[in-house]
Amino acid sequence: MNLVYFGSVKDGALKIRNRNALALDLLSLEGKEIEIRIVKKKKTRSNNQNRYYWGVIIPIVKQGLIDAGYPREKISNSEVVHDILKNMFCEKEELINYDTGEILILSPSTTSNSTTQMMDYFEDIKRWCAENLGIYIPDPNEQTSLFEH
């Protein structure tokens, strides 16, 4: 069970939002060992970034890969394109079994990226697409035209 509560520190004191819910959760853990972590909250990727990624970047990359000769049937869904991109540009994590020396590689995730990390990710994708696929990905809110006049 992971419980997450948010708060702030003022004058060296911890100010918890929704302290009543925390008190109830603490009662349910009576007599149990717990672990407390304090982590500086970071701003995770925004809804606008998420919409831009899935609505602009992914479809353009998908079509660019198809146009470059990659098999349409293998990259027909957006999740596959997402997996390709995050494996190319996101840092992978190693799990090491110190008893055997075996190393497992965890697939990277963009879910907890900060807004800044997402912008860096987008720039890496855009640069790679320009250099390797010869395609341009517009910036957010950049006007594009669907039809020639």
mmCIF file of N, CA and C in Angstrom:
data_model
loop_
_atom_site.group_PDB
_atom_site.id
_atom_site.type_symbol
_atom_site.label_atom_id
_atom_site.label_comp_id
_atom_site.label_asym_id
_atom_site.label_seq_id
_atom_site.Cartn_x
_atom_site.Cartn_y
_atom_site.Cartn_z
ATOM 1 N N MET A 1 0.846 -1.173 0.000
ATOM 2 C CA MET A 1 0.000 0.000 0.000
ATOM 3 C C MET A 1 0.892 1.237 0.000
ATOM 4 N N ASN A 2 0.697 2.109 -0.989
ATOM 5 C CA ASN A 2 1.403 3.382 -1.032
ATOM 6 C C ASN A 2 0.398 4.502 -0.850
ATOM 7 N N LEU A 3 0.624 5.320 0.122
ATOM 8 C CA LEU A 3 -0.227 6.481 0.356
ATOM 9 C C LEU A 3 0.586 7.714 0.014
ATOM 10 N N VAL A 4 -0.030 8.657 -0.682
ATOM 11 C CA VAL A 4 0.663 9.876 -1.054
ATOM 12 C C VAL A 4 -0.142 11.058 -0.546
ATOM 13 N N TYR A 5 0.517 11.912 0.185
ATOM 14 C CA TYR A 5 -0.086 13.142 0.672
ATOM 15 C C TYR A 5 0.812 14.295 0.268
ATOM 16 N N PHE A 6 0.205 15.447 0.073
ATOM 17 C CA PHE A 6 0.962 16.611 -0.350
ATOM 18 C C PHE A 6 0.924 17.659 0.738
ATOM 19 N N GLY A 7 1.945 18.450 0.766
ATOM 20 C CA GLY A 7 2.020 19.512 1.747
ATOM 21 C C GLY A 7 3.154 20.448 1.411
ATOM 22 N N SER A 8 3.556 21.208 2.398
ATOM 23 C CA SER A 8 4.654 22.148 2.218
ATOM 24 C C SER A 8 5.376 22.295 3.554
ATOM 25 N N VAL A 9 6.503 22.970 3.501
ATOM 26 C CA VAL A 9 7.265 23.231 4.715
ATOM 27 C C VAL A 9 7.280 24.739 4.915
ATOM 28 N N LYS A 10 6.851 25.169 6.090
ATOM 29 C CA LYS A 10 6.855 26.595 6.406
ATOM 30 C C LYS A 10 7.450 26.766 7.793
ATOM 31 N N ASP A 11 8.488 27.574 7.862
ATOM 32 C CA ASP A 11 9.181 27.830 9.132
ATOM 33 C C ASP A 11 9.634 26.529 9.798
ATOM 34 N N GLY A 12 10.072 25.583 8.986
ATOM 35 C CA GLY A 12 10.586 24.325 9.501
ATOM 36 C C GLY A 12 9.523 23.323 9.923
ATOM 37 N N ALA A 13 8.258 23.668 9.730
ATOM 38 C CA ALA A 13 7.169 22.762 10.119
ATOM 39 C C ALA A 13 6.487 22.210 8.868
ATOM 40 N N LEU A 14 6.071 20.952 8.956
ATOM 41 C CA LEU A 14 5.388 20.283 7.856
ATOM 42 C C LEU A 14 3.906 20.610 7.912
ATOM 43 N N LYS A 15 3.395 21.151 6.820
ATOM 44 C CA LYS A 15 1.970 21.484 6.696
ATOM 45 C C LYS A 15 1.367 20.513 5.686
ATOM 46 N N ILE A 16 0.534 19.588 6.161
ATOM 47 C CA ILE A 16 -0.075 18.545 5.323
ATOM 48 C C ILE A 16 -1.441 19.000 4.850
ATOM 49 N N ARG A 17 -1.671 18.879 3.535
ATOM 50 C CA ARG A 17 -3.020 19.106 3.011
ATOM 51 C C ARG A 17 -3.852 17.866 3.303
ATOM 52 N N ASN A 18 -5.090 18.029 3.633
ATOM 53 C CA ASN A 18 -6.010 16.930 3.928
ATOM 54 C C ASN A 18 -5.508 16.076 5.096
ATOM 55 N N ARG A 19 -5.204 16.749 6.175
ATOM 56 C CA ARG A 19 -4.664 16.086 7.371
ATOM 57 C C ARG A 19 -5.636 15.056 7.950
ATOM 58 N N ASN A 20 -6.936 15.282 7.801
ATOM 59 C CA ASN A 20 -7.914 14.328 8.336
ATOM 60 C C ASN A 20 -7.815 12.977 7.632
ATOM 61 N N ALA A 21 -7.653 12.980 6.328
ATOM 62 C CA ALA A 21 -7.509 11.724 5.587
ATOM 63 C C ALA A 21 -6.227 11.016 6.003
ATOM 64 N N LEU A 22 -5.168 11.785 6.214
ATOM 65 C CA LEU A 22 -3.908 11.196 6.674
ATOM 66 C C LEU A 22 -4.108 10.530 8.038
ATOM 67 N N ALA A 23 -4.820 11.188 8.930
ATOM 68 C CA ALA A 23 -5.056 10.629 10.261
ATOM 69 C C ALA A 23 -5.818 9.307 10.172
ATOM 70 N N LEU A 24 -6.814 9.229 9.297
ATOM 71 C CA LEU A 24 -7.567 7.981 9.120
ATOM 72 C C LEU A 24 -6.682 6.872 8.554
ATOM 73 N N ASP A 25 -5.840 7.225 7.579
ATOM 74 C CA ASP A 25 -4.934 6.217 7.014
ATOM 75 C C ASP A 25 -3.932 5.732 8.053
ATOM 76 N N LEU A 26 -3.473 6.632 8.908
ATOM 77 C CA LEU A 26 -2.538 6.231 9.958
ATOM 78 C C LEU A 26 -3.203 5.269 10.939
ATOM 79 N N LEU A 27 -4.464 5.487 11.243
ATOM 80 C CA LEU A 27 -5.190 4.566 12.130
ATOM 81 C C LEU A 27 -5.245 3.160 11.536
ATOM 82 N N SER A 28 -5.396 3.077 10.211
ATOM 83 C CA SER A 28 -5.477 1.759 9.567
ATOM 84 C C SER A 28 -4.129 1.032 9.585
ATOM 85 N N LEU A 29 -3.082 1.753 9.890
ATOM 86 C CA LEU A 29 -1.738 1.150 9.930
ATOM 87 C C LEU A 29 -1.245 0.931 11.360
ATOM 88 N N GLU A 30 -2.121 1.057 12.302
ATOM 89 C CA GLU A 30 -1.763 0.906 13.713
ATOM 90 C C GLU A 30 -0.978 -0.384 13.954
ATOM 91 N N GLY A 31 0.182 -0.248 14.609
ATOM 92 C CA GLY A 31 1.007 -1.388 14.962
ATOM 93 C C GLY A 31 1.907 -1.902 13.844
ATOM 94 N N LYS A 32 1.831 -1.308 12.686
ATOM 95 C CA LYS A 32 2.640 -1.758 11.544
ATOM 96 C C LYS A 32 3.883 -0.885 11.384
ATOM 97 N N GLU A 33 4.936 -1.463 10.831
ATOM 98 C CA GLU A 33 6.127 -0.700 10.471
ATOM 99 C C GLU A 33 5.831 0.071 9.192
ATOM 100 N N ILE A 34 6.256 1.325 9.130
ATOM 101 C CA ILE A 34 6.041 2.127 7.929
ATOM 102 C C ILE A 34 7.347 2.798 7.516
ATOM 103 N N GLU A 35 7.361 3.324 6.334
ATOM 104 C CA GLU A 35 8.507 4.078 5.804
ATOM 105 C C GLU A 35 7.991 5.441 5.388
ATOM 106 N N ILE A 36 8.670 6.480 5.785
ATOM 107 C CA ILE A 36 8.265 7.840 5.413
ATOM 108 C C ILE A 36 9.330 8.416 4.492
ATOM 109 N N ARG A 37 8.887 8.928 3.370
ATOM 110 C CA ARG A 37 9.795 9.584 2.420
ATOM 111 C C ARG A 37 9.328 11.011 2.220
ATOM 112 N N ILE A 38 10.266 11.900 2.138
ATOM 113 C CA ILE A 38 9.936 13.285 1.808
ATOM 114 C C ILE A 38 10.671 13.604 0.512
ATOM 115 N N VAL A 39 9.891 13.973 -0.489
ATOM 116 C CA VAL A 39 10.436 14.229 -1.815
ATOM 117 C C VAL A 39 9.947 15.589 -2.270
ATOM 118 N N LYS A 40 10.852 16.389 -2.809
ATOM 119 C CA LYS A 40 10.449 17.669 -3.376
ATOM 120 C C LYS A 40 9.570 17.394 -4.589
ATOM 121 N N LYS A 41 8.384 17.955 -4.586
ATOM 122 C CA LYS A 41 7.434 17.709 -5.668
ATOM 123 C C LYS A 41 7.935 18.388 -6.939
ATOM 124 N N LYS A 42 7.866 17.636 -8.035
ATOM 125 C CA LYS A 42 8.231 18.228 -9.311
ATOM 126 C C LYS A 42 6.996 18.276 -10.186
ATOM 127 N N LYS A 43 6.991 19.224 -11.064
ATOM 128 C CA LYS A 43 5.861 19.375 -11.958
ATOM 129 C C LYS A 43 6.004 18.353 -13.078
ATOM 130 N N THR A 44 5.055 17.411 -13.134
ATOM 131 C CA THR A 44 5.110 16.389 -14.173
ATOM 132 C C THR A 44 4.539 16.941 -15.471
ATOM 133 N N ARG A 45 4.731 16.157 -16.525
ATOM 134 C CA ARG A 45 4.298 16.624 -17.835
ATOM 135 C C ARG A 45 2.855 17.101 -17.789
ATOM 136 N N SER A 46 2.581 18.103 -18.598
ATOM 137 C CA SER A 46 1.251 18.716 -18.580
ATOM 138 C C SER A 46 0.297 17.983 -19.511
ATOM 139 N N ASN A 47 -0.992 18.249 -19.322
ATOM 140 C CA ASN A 47 -1.998 17.683 -20.223
ATOM 141 C C ASN A 47 -1.782 18.180 -21.647
ATOM 142 N N ASN A 48 -1.387 19.450 -21.783
ATOM 143 C CA ASN A 48 -1.114 19.982 -23.123
ATOM 144 C C ASN A 48 0.048 19.245 -23.780
ATOM 145 N N GLN A 49 1.096 18.961 -23.008
ATOM 146 C CA GLN A 49 2.221 18.201 -23.551
ATOM 147 C C GLN A 49 1.767 16.806 -23.970
ATOM 148 N N ASN A 50 0.943 16.192 -23.156
ATOM 149 C CA ASN A 50 0.447 14.856 -23.466
ATOM 150 C C ASN A 50 -0.374 14.868 -24.760
ATOM 151 N N ARG A 51 -1.246 15.865 -24.906
ATOM 152 C CA ARG A 51 -2.056 15.976 -26.127
ATOM 153 C C ARG A 51 -1.177 16.235 -27.344
ATOM 154 N N TYR A 52 -0.173 17.084 -27.207
ATOM 155 C CA TYR A 52 0.749 17.375 -28.298
ATOM 156 C C TYR A 52 1.502 16.105 -28.708
ATOM 157 N N TYR A 53 1.955 15.353 -27.724
ATOM 158 C CA TYR A 53 2.718 14.131 -27.997
ATOM 159 C C TYR A 53 1.865 13.113 -28.755
ATOM 160 N N TRP A 54 0.676 12.797 -28.208
ATOM 161 C CA TRP A 54 -0.163 11.756 -28.806
ATOM 162 C C TRP A 54 -0.922 12.241 -30.036
ATOM 163 N N GLY A 55 -1.186 13.539 -30.131
ATOM 164 C CA GLY A 55 -1.974 14.063 -31.241
ATOM 165 C C GLY A 55 -1.164 14.607 -32.398
ATOM 166 N N VAL A 56 0.088 14.969 -32.153
ATOM 167 C CA VAL A 56 0.927 15.548 -33.214
ATOM 168 C C VAL A 56 2.161 14.681 -33.465
ATOM 169 N N ILE A 57 2.989 14.514 -32.439
ATOM 170 C CA ILE A 57 4.271 13.822 -32.631
ATOM 171 C C ILE A 57 4.071 12.375 -33.067
ATOM 172 N N ILE A 58 3.287 11.617 -32.325
ATOM 173 C CA ILE A 58 3.125 10.185 -32.620
ATOM 174 C C ILE A 58 2.579 9.949 -34.033
ATOM 175 N N PRO A 59 1.490 10.615 -34.449
ATOM 176 C CA PRO A 59 1.000 10.365 -35.817
ATOM 177 C C PRO A 59 2.004 10.740 -36.905
ATOM 178 N N ILE A 60 2.735 11.828 -36.724
ATOM 179 C CA ILE A 60 3.710 12.246 -37.736
ATOM 180 C C ILE A 60 4.864 11.250 -37.801
ATOM 181 N N VAL A 61 5.357 10.818 -36.648
ATOM 182 C CA VAL A 61 6.446 9.831 -36.625
ATOM 183 C C VAL A 61 5.975 8.516 -37.246
ATOM 184 N N LYS A 62 4.761 8.094 -36.904
ATOM 185 C CA LYS A 62 4.222 6.850 -37.456
ATOM 186 C C LYS A 62 4.222 6.907 -38.984
ATOM 187 N N GLN A 63 3.698 7.997 -39.544
ATOM 188 C CA GLN A 63 3.661 8.120 -41.001
ATOM 189 C C GLN A 63 5.065 8.226 -41.577
ATOM 190 N N GLY A 64 5.957 8.920 -40.880
ATOM 191 C CA GLY A 64 7.345 9.031 -41.331
ATOM 192 C C GLY A 64 8.045 7.684 -41.379
ATOM 193 N N LEU A 65 7.796 6.837 -40.390
ATOM 194 C CA LEU A 65 8.387 5.498 -40.375
ATOM 195 C C LEU A 65 7.837 4.648 -41.528
ATOM 196 N N ILE A 66 6.532 4.754 -41.773
ATOM 197 C CA ILE A 66 5.921 4.019 -42.883
ATOM 198 C C ILE A 66 6.500 4.501 -44.212
ATOM 199 N N ASP A 67 6.582 5.815 -44.382
ATOM 200 C CA ASP A 67 7.132 6.385 -45.622
ATOM 201 C C ASP A 67 8.591 5.998 -45.834
ATOM 202 N N ALA A 68 9.324 5.776 -44.735
ATOM 203 C CA ALA A 68 10.736 5.397 -44.827
ATOM 204 C C ALA A 68 10.918 3.909 -45.112
ATOM 205 N N GLY A 69 9.813 3.159 -45.138
ATOM 206 C CA GLY A 69 9.906 1.751 -45.497
ATOM 207 C C GLY A 69 9.715 0.764 -44.367
ATOM 208 N N TYR A 70 9.459 1.249 -43.174
ATOM 209 C CA TYR A 70 9.201 0.318 -42.070
ATOM 210 C C TYR A 70 7.821 -0.304 -42.285
ATOM 211 N N PRO A 71 7.649 -1.585 -41.935
ATOM 212 C CA PRO A 71 6.390 -2.281 -42.237
ATOM 213 C C PRO A 71 5.193 -1.697 -41.488
ATOM 214 N N ARG A 72 4.210 -1.271 -42.264
ATOM 215 C CA ARG A 72 2.996 -0.662 -41.724
ATOM 216 C C ARG A 72 2.334 -1.554 -40.677
ATOM 217 N N GLU A 73 2.305 -2.855 -40.930
ATOM 218 C CA GLU A 73 1.614 -3.764 -40.010
ATOM 219 C C GLU A 73 2.310 -3.848 -38.649
ATOM 220 N N LYS A 74 3.593 -3.531 -38.593
ATOM 221 C CA LYS A 74 4.322 -3.585 -37.316
ATOM 222 C C LYS A 74 4.165 -2.297 -36.506
ATOM 223 N N ILE A 75 3.913 -1.185 -37.178
ATOM 224 C CA ILE A 75 3.804 0.092 -36.465
ATOM 225 C C ILE A 75 2.428 0.708 -36.649
ATOM 226 N N SER A 76 1.432 -0.150 -36.763
ATOM 227 C CA SER A 76 0.085 0.334 -37.060
ATOM 228 C C SER A 76 -0.591 1.021 -35.882
ATOM 229 N N ASN A 77 -0.117 0.778 -34.676
ATOM 230 C CA ASN A 77 -0.778 1.470 -33.567
ATOM 231 C C ASN A 77 0.185 2.413 -32.851
ATOM 232 N N SER A 78 -0.395 3.423 -32.248
ATOM 233 C CA SER A 78 0.389 4.493 -31.631
ATOM 234 C C SER A 78 1.248 4.011 -30.476
ATOM 235 N N GLU A 79 0.799 2.996 -29.748
ATOM 236 C CA GLU A 79 1.582 2.469 -28.622
ATOM 237 C C GLU A 79 2.922 1.910 -29.084
ATOM 238 N N VAL A 80 2.938 1.274 -30.255
ATOM 239 C CA VAL A 80 4.184 0.719 -30.784
ATOM 240 C C VAL A 80 5.153 1.851 -31.102
ATOM 241 N N VAL A 81 4.653 2.914 -31.728
ATOM 242 C CA VAL A 81 5.501 4.073 -32.049
ATOM 243 C C VAL A 81 6.016 4.694 -30.753
ATOM 244 N N HIS A 82 5.162 4.810 -29.748
ATOM 245 C CA HIS A 82 5.568 5.330 -28.443
ATOM 246 C C HIS A 82 6.688 4.468 -27.852
ATOM 247 N N ASP A 83 6.539 3.141 -27.911
ATOM 248 C CA ASP A 83 7.582 2.237 -27.397
ATOM 249 C C ASP A 83 8.900 2.436 -28.141
ATOM 250 N N ILE A 84 8.828 2.585 -29.447
ATOM 251 C CA ILE A 84 10.037 2.814 -30.249
ATOM 252 C C ILE A 84 10.737 4.087 -29.781
ATOM 253 N N LEU A 85 9.983 5.170 -29.651
ATOM 254 C CA LEU A 85 10.572 6.458 -29.279
ATOM 255 C C LEU A 85 11.153 6.455 -27.870
ATOM 256 N N LYS A 86 10.411 5.911 -26.916
ATOM 257 C CA LYS A 86 10.940 5.939 -25.547
ATOM 258 C C LYS A 86 12.157 5.031 -25.404
ATOM 259 N N ASN A 87 12.207 3.918 -26.181
ATOM 260 C CA ASN A 87 13.402 3.067 -26.139
ATOM 261 C C ASN A 87 14.594 3.745 -26.793
ATOM 262 N N MET A 88 14.340 4.641 -27.738
ATOM 263 C CA MET A 88 15.427 5.366 -28.387
ATOM 264 C C MET A 88 15.942 6.522 -27.532
ATOM 265 N N PHE A 89 15.037 7.214 -26.835
ATOM 266 C CA PHE A 89 15.407 8.490 -26.233
ATOM 267 C C PHE A 89 15.282 8.591 -24.717
ATOM 268 N N CYS A 90 14.715 7.606 -24.062
ATOM 269 C CA CYS A 90 14.586 7.658 -22.605
ATOM 270 C C CYS A 90 15.622 6.748 -21.957
ATOM 271 N N GLU A 91 16.083 7.169 -20.809
ATOM 272 C CA GLU A 91 17.095 6.400 -20.087
ATOM 273 C C GLU A 91 16.490 5.115 -19.540
ATOM 274 N N LYS A 92 17.186 4.024 -19.782
ATOM 275 C CA LYS A 92 16.738 2.728 -19.278
ATOM 276 C C LYS A 92 17.327 2.511 -17.882
ATOM 277 N N GLU A 93 16.639 1.721 -17.088
ATOM 278 C CA GLU A 93 17.100 1.434 -15.735
ATOM 279 C C GLU A 93 17.503 -0.027 -15.646
ATOM 280 N N GLU A 94 18.625 -0.271 -14.981
ATOM 281 C CA GLU A 94 19.101 -1.642 -14.793
ATOM 282 C C GLU A 94 18.737 -2.125 -13.402
ATOM 283 N N LEU A 95 18.236 -3.361 -13.332
ATOM 284 C CA LEU A 95 18.039 -4.041 -12.057
ATOM 285 C C LEU A 95 19.116 -5.109 -11.960
ATOM 286 N N ILE A 96 19.935 -5.023 -10.941
ATOM 287 C CA ILE A 96 21.059 -5.948 -10.806
ATOM 288 C C ILE A 96 20.783 -6.925 -9.669
ATOM 289 N N ASN A 97 20.907 -8.206 -9.972
ATOM 290 C CA ASN A 97 20.841 -9.230 -8.944
ATOM 291 C C ASN A 97 22.273 -9.397 -8.439
ATOM 292 N N TYR A 98 22.544 -8.875 -7.252
ATOM 293 C CA TYR A 98 23.904 -8.879 -6.728
ATOM 294 C C TYR A 98 24.392 -10.282 -6.346
ATOM 295 N N ASP A 99 23.474 -11.237 -6.209
ATOM 296 C CA ASP A 99 23.870 -12.605 -5.913
ATOM 297 C C ASP A 99 24.367 -13.332 -7.161
ATOM 298 N N THR A 100 23.698 -13.092 -8.295
ATOM 299 C CA THR A 100 24.036 -13.829 -9.521
ATOM 300 C C THR A 100 24.758 -12.987 -10.558
ATOM 301 N N GLY A 101 24.685 -11.664 -10.417
ATOM 302 C CA GLY A 101 25.275 -10.780 -11.419
ATOM 303 C C GLY A 101 24.354 -10.543 -12.610
ATOM 304 N N GLU A 102 23.190 -11.188 -12.598
ATOM 305 C CA GLU A 102 22.252 -11.016 -13.706
ATOM 306 C C GLU A 102 21.706 -9.585 -13.714
ATOM 307 N N ILE A 103 21.575 -9.032 -14.913
ATOM 308 C CA ILE A 103 21.061 -7.676 -15.080
ATOM 309 C C ILE A 103 19.792 -7.729 -15.913
ATOM 310 N N LEU A 104 18.743 -7.127 -15.402
ATOM 311 C CA LEU A 104 17.499 -6.972 -16.142
ATOM 312 C C LEU A 104 17.356 -5.505 -16.513
ATOM 313 N N ILE A 105 16.885 -5.256 -17.714
ATOM 314 C CA ILE A 105 16.691 -3.887 -18.169
ATOM 315 C C ILE A 105 15.208 -3.547 -18.101
ATOM 316 N N LEU A 106 14.890 -2.483 -17.376
ATOM 317 C CA LEU A 106 13.507 -2.021 -17.293
ATOM 318 C C LEU A 106 13.227 -1.096 -18.464
ATOM 319 N N SER A 107 12.073 -1.278 -19.068
ATOM 320 C CA SER A 107 11.679 -0.383 -20.145
ATOM 321 C C SER A 107 11.508 1.018 -19.584
ATOM 322 N N PRO A 108 11.953 2.010 -20.336
ATOM 323 C CA PRO A 108 11.804 3.382 -19.851
ATOM 324 C C PRO A 108 10.349 3.817 -19.884
ATOM 325 N N SER A 109 10.045 4.843 -19.134
ATOM 326 C CA SER A 109 8.693 5.384 -19.090
ATOM 327 C C SER A 109 8.766 6.898 -19.174
ATOM 328 N N THR A 110 7.751 7.505 -19.759
ATOM 329 C CA THR A 110 7.667 8.967 -19.798
ATOM 330 C C THR A 110 6.653 9.495 -18.791
ATOM 331 N N THR A 111 5.979 8.600 -18.097
ATOM 332 C CA THR A 111 4.877 8.982 -17.216
ATOM 333 C C THR A 111 5.279 9.987 -16.146
ATOM 334 N N SER A 112 6.423 9.802 -15.537
ATOM 335 C CA SER A 112 6.812 10.693 -14.439
ATOM 336 C C SER A 112 7.765 11.801 -14.882
ATOM 337 N N ASN A 113 7.949 11.954 -16.195
ATOM 338 C CA ASN A 113 8.825 13.028 -16.675
ATOM 339 C C ASN A 113 8.290 14.391 -16.247
ATOM 340 N N SER A 114 9.212 15.281 -15.931
ATOM 341 C CA SER A 114 8.828 16.666 -15.640
ATOM 342 C C SER A 114 8.513 17.361 -16.960
ATOM 343 N N THR A 115 7.951 18.555 -16.870
ATOM 344 C CA THR A 115 7.642 19.301 -18.091
ATOM 345 C C THR A 115 8.918 19.585 -18.873
ATOM 346 N N THR A 116 10.005 19.877 -18.182
ATOM 347 C CA THR A 116 11.281 20.138 -18.846
ATOM 348 C C THR A 116 11.826 18.875 -19.506
ATOM 349 N N GLN A 117 11.751 17.745 -18.819
ATOM 350 C CA GLN A 117 12.204 16.482 -19.408
ATOM 351 C C GLN A 117 11.394 16.133 -20.657
ATOM 352 N N MET A 118 10.094 16.418 -20.633
ATOM 353 C CA MET A 118 9.271 16.147 -21.811
ATOM 354 C C MET A 118 9.671 17.033 -22.974
ATOM 355 N N MET A 119 9.973 18.291 -22.710
ATOM 356 C CA MET A 119 10.406 19.184 -23.798
ATOM 357 C C MET A 119 11.722 18.687 -24.396
ATOM 358 N N ASP A 120 12.637 18.219 -23.557
ATOM 359 C CA ASP A 120 13.900 17.653 -24.052
ATOM 360 C C ASP A 120 13.637 16.412 -24.894
ATOM 361 N N TYR A 121 12.729 15.575 -24.437
ATOM 362 C CA TYR A 121 12.337 14.361 -25.159
ATOM 363 C C TYR A 121 11.774 14.725 -26.532
ATOM 364 N N PHE A 122 10.874 15.709 -26.562
ATOM 365 C CA PHE A 122 10.293 16.150 -27.827
ATOM 366 C C PHE A 122 11.384 16.649 -28.780
ATOM 367 N N GLU A 123 12.319 17.427 -28.259
ATOM 368 C CA GLU A 123 13.392 17.966 -29.110
ATOM 369 C C GLU A 123 14.265 16.849 -29.667
ATOM 370 N N ASP A 124 14.567 15.844 -28.851
ATOM 371 C CA ASP A 124 15.345 14.695 -29.341
ATOM 372 C C ASP A 124 14.612 13.991 -30.480
ATOM 373 N N ILE A 125 13.314 13.796 -30.316
ATOM 374 C CA ILE A 125 12.512 13.134 -31.350
ATOM 375 C C ILE A 125 12.501 13.980 -32.619
ATOM 376 N N LYS A 126 12.253 15.273 -32.471
ATOM 377 C CA LYS A 126 12.176 16.166 -33.635
ATOM 378 C C LYS A 126 13.501 16.190 -34.398
ATOM 379 N N ARG A 127 14.599 16.243 -33.668
ATOM 380 C CA ARG A 127 15.925 16.260 -34.302
ATOM 381 C C ARG A 127 16.166 14.948 -35.056
ATOM 382 N N TRP A 128 15.863 13.828 -34.419
ATOM 383 C CA TRP A 128 16.061 12.528 -35.059
ATOM 384 C C TRP A 128 15.197 12.407 -36.308
ATOM 385 N N CYS A 129 13.945 12.835 -36.216
ATOM 386 C CA CYS A 129 13.045 12.757 -37.368
ATOM 387 C C CYS A 129 13.557 13.598 -38.533
ATOM 388 N N ALA A 130 14.050 14.780 -38.236
ATOM 389 C CA ALA A 130 14.574 15.645 -39.292
ATOM 390 C C ALA A 130 15.803 15.019 -39.941
ATOM 391 N N GLU A 131 16.691 14.474 -39.123
ATOM 392 C CA GLU A 131 17.946 13.913 -39.633
ATOM 393 C C GLU A 131 17.778 12.554 -40.302
ATOM 394 N N ASN A 132 16.891 11.719 -39.786
ATOM 395 C CA ASN A 132 16.811 10.339 -40.252
ATOM 396 C C ASN A 132 15.604 10.018 -41.117
ATOM 397 N N LEU A 133 14.534 10.759 -40.931
ATOM 398 C CA LEU A 133 13.332 10.483 -41.711
ATOM 399 C C LEU A 133 13.000 11.615 -42.687
ATOM 400 N N GLY A 134 13.717 12.736 -42.546
ATOM 401 C CA GLY A 134 13.460 13.876 -43.416
ATOM 402 C C GLY A 134 12.085 14.489 -43.193
ATOM 403 N N ILE A 135 11.585 14.415 -41.964
ATOM 404 C CA ILE A 135 10.271 14.991 -41.675
ATOM 405 C C ILE A 135 10.391 16.084 -40.623
ATOM 406 N N TYR A 136 9.450 16.999 -40.700
ATOM 407 C CA TYR A 136 9.396 18.123 -39.774
ATOM 408 C C TYR A 136 8.206 17.927 -38.840
ATOM 409 N N ILE A 137 8.443 18.109 -37.561
ATOM 410 C CA ILE A 137 7.364 18.065 -36.572
ATOM 411 C C ILE A 137 7.169 19.492 -36.069
ATOM 412 N N PRO A 138 5.979 20.039 -36.256
ATOM 413 C CA PRO A 138 5.746 21.426 -35.834
ATOM 414 C C PRO A 138 5.762 21.567 -34.315
ATOM 415 N N ASP A 139 6.098 22.756 -33.871
ATOM 416 C CA ASP A 139 6.053 23.064 -32.449
ATOM 417 C C ASP A 139 4.597 23.140 -31.992
ATOM 418 N N PRO A 140 4.356 23.046 -30.684
ATOM 419 C CA PRO A 140 2.985 23.202 -30.188
ATOM 420 C C PRO A 140 2.431 24.561 -30.626
ATOM 421 N N ASN A 141 1.187 24.572 -31.003
ATOM 422 C CA ASN A 141 0.475 25.782 -31.422
ATOM 423 C C ASN A 141 0.999 26.388 -32.717
ATOM 424 N N GLU A 142 1.926 25.714 -33.378
ATOM 425 C CA GLU A 142 2.400 26.213 -34.668
ATOM 426 C C GLU A 142 1.335 25.922 -35.712
ATOM 427 N N GLN A 143 1.012 26.919 -36.497
ATOM 428 C CA GLN A 143 -0.025 26.761 -37.515
ATOM 429 C C GLN A 143 0.467 25.847 -38.634
ATOM 430 N N THR A 144 -0.323 24.845 -38.944
ATOM 431 C CA THR A 144 -0.017 23.969 -40.078
ATOM 432 C C THR A 144 -1.211 23.959 -40.998
ATOM 433 N N SER A 145 -0.976 23.607 -42.228
ATOM 434 C CA SER A 145 -2.042 23.587 -43.215
ATOM 435 C C SER A 145 -2.283 22.182 -43.680
ATOM 436 N N LEU A 146 -3.550 21.778 -43.711
ATOM 437 C CA LEU A 146 -3.891 20.460 -44.179
ATOM 438 C C LEU A 146 -4.125 20.421 -45.682
ATOM 439 N N PHE A 147 -4.564 21.552 -46.213
ATOM 440 C CA PHE A 147 -4.907 21.598 -47.619
ATOM 441 C C PHE A 147 -4.172 22.735 -48.299
ATOM 442 N N GLU A 148 -3.735 22.489 -49.531
ATOM 443 C CA GLU A 148 -3.100 23.533 -50.331
ATOM 444 C C GLU A 148 -4.208 24.389 -50.944
ATOM 445 N N HIS A 149 -3.995 25.662 -51.035
ATOM 446 C CA HIS A 149 -4.998 26.552 -51.649
ATOM 447 C C HIS A 149 -4.679 26.785 -53.099
#
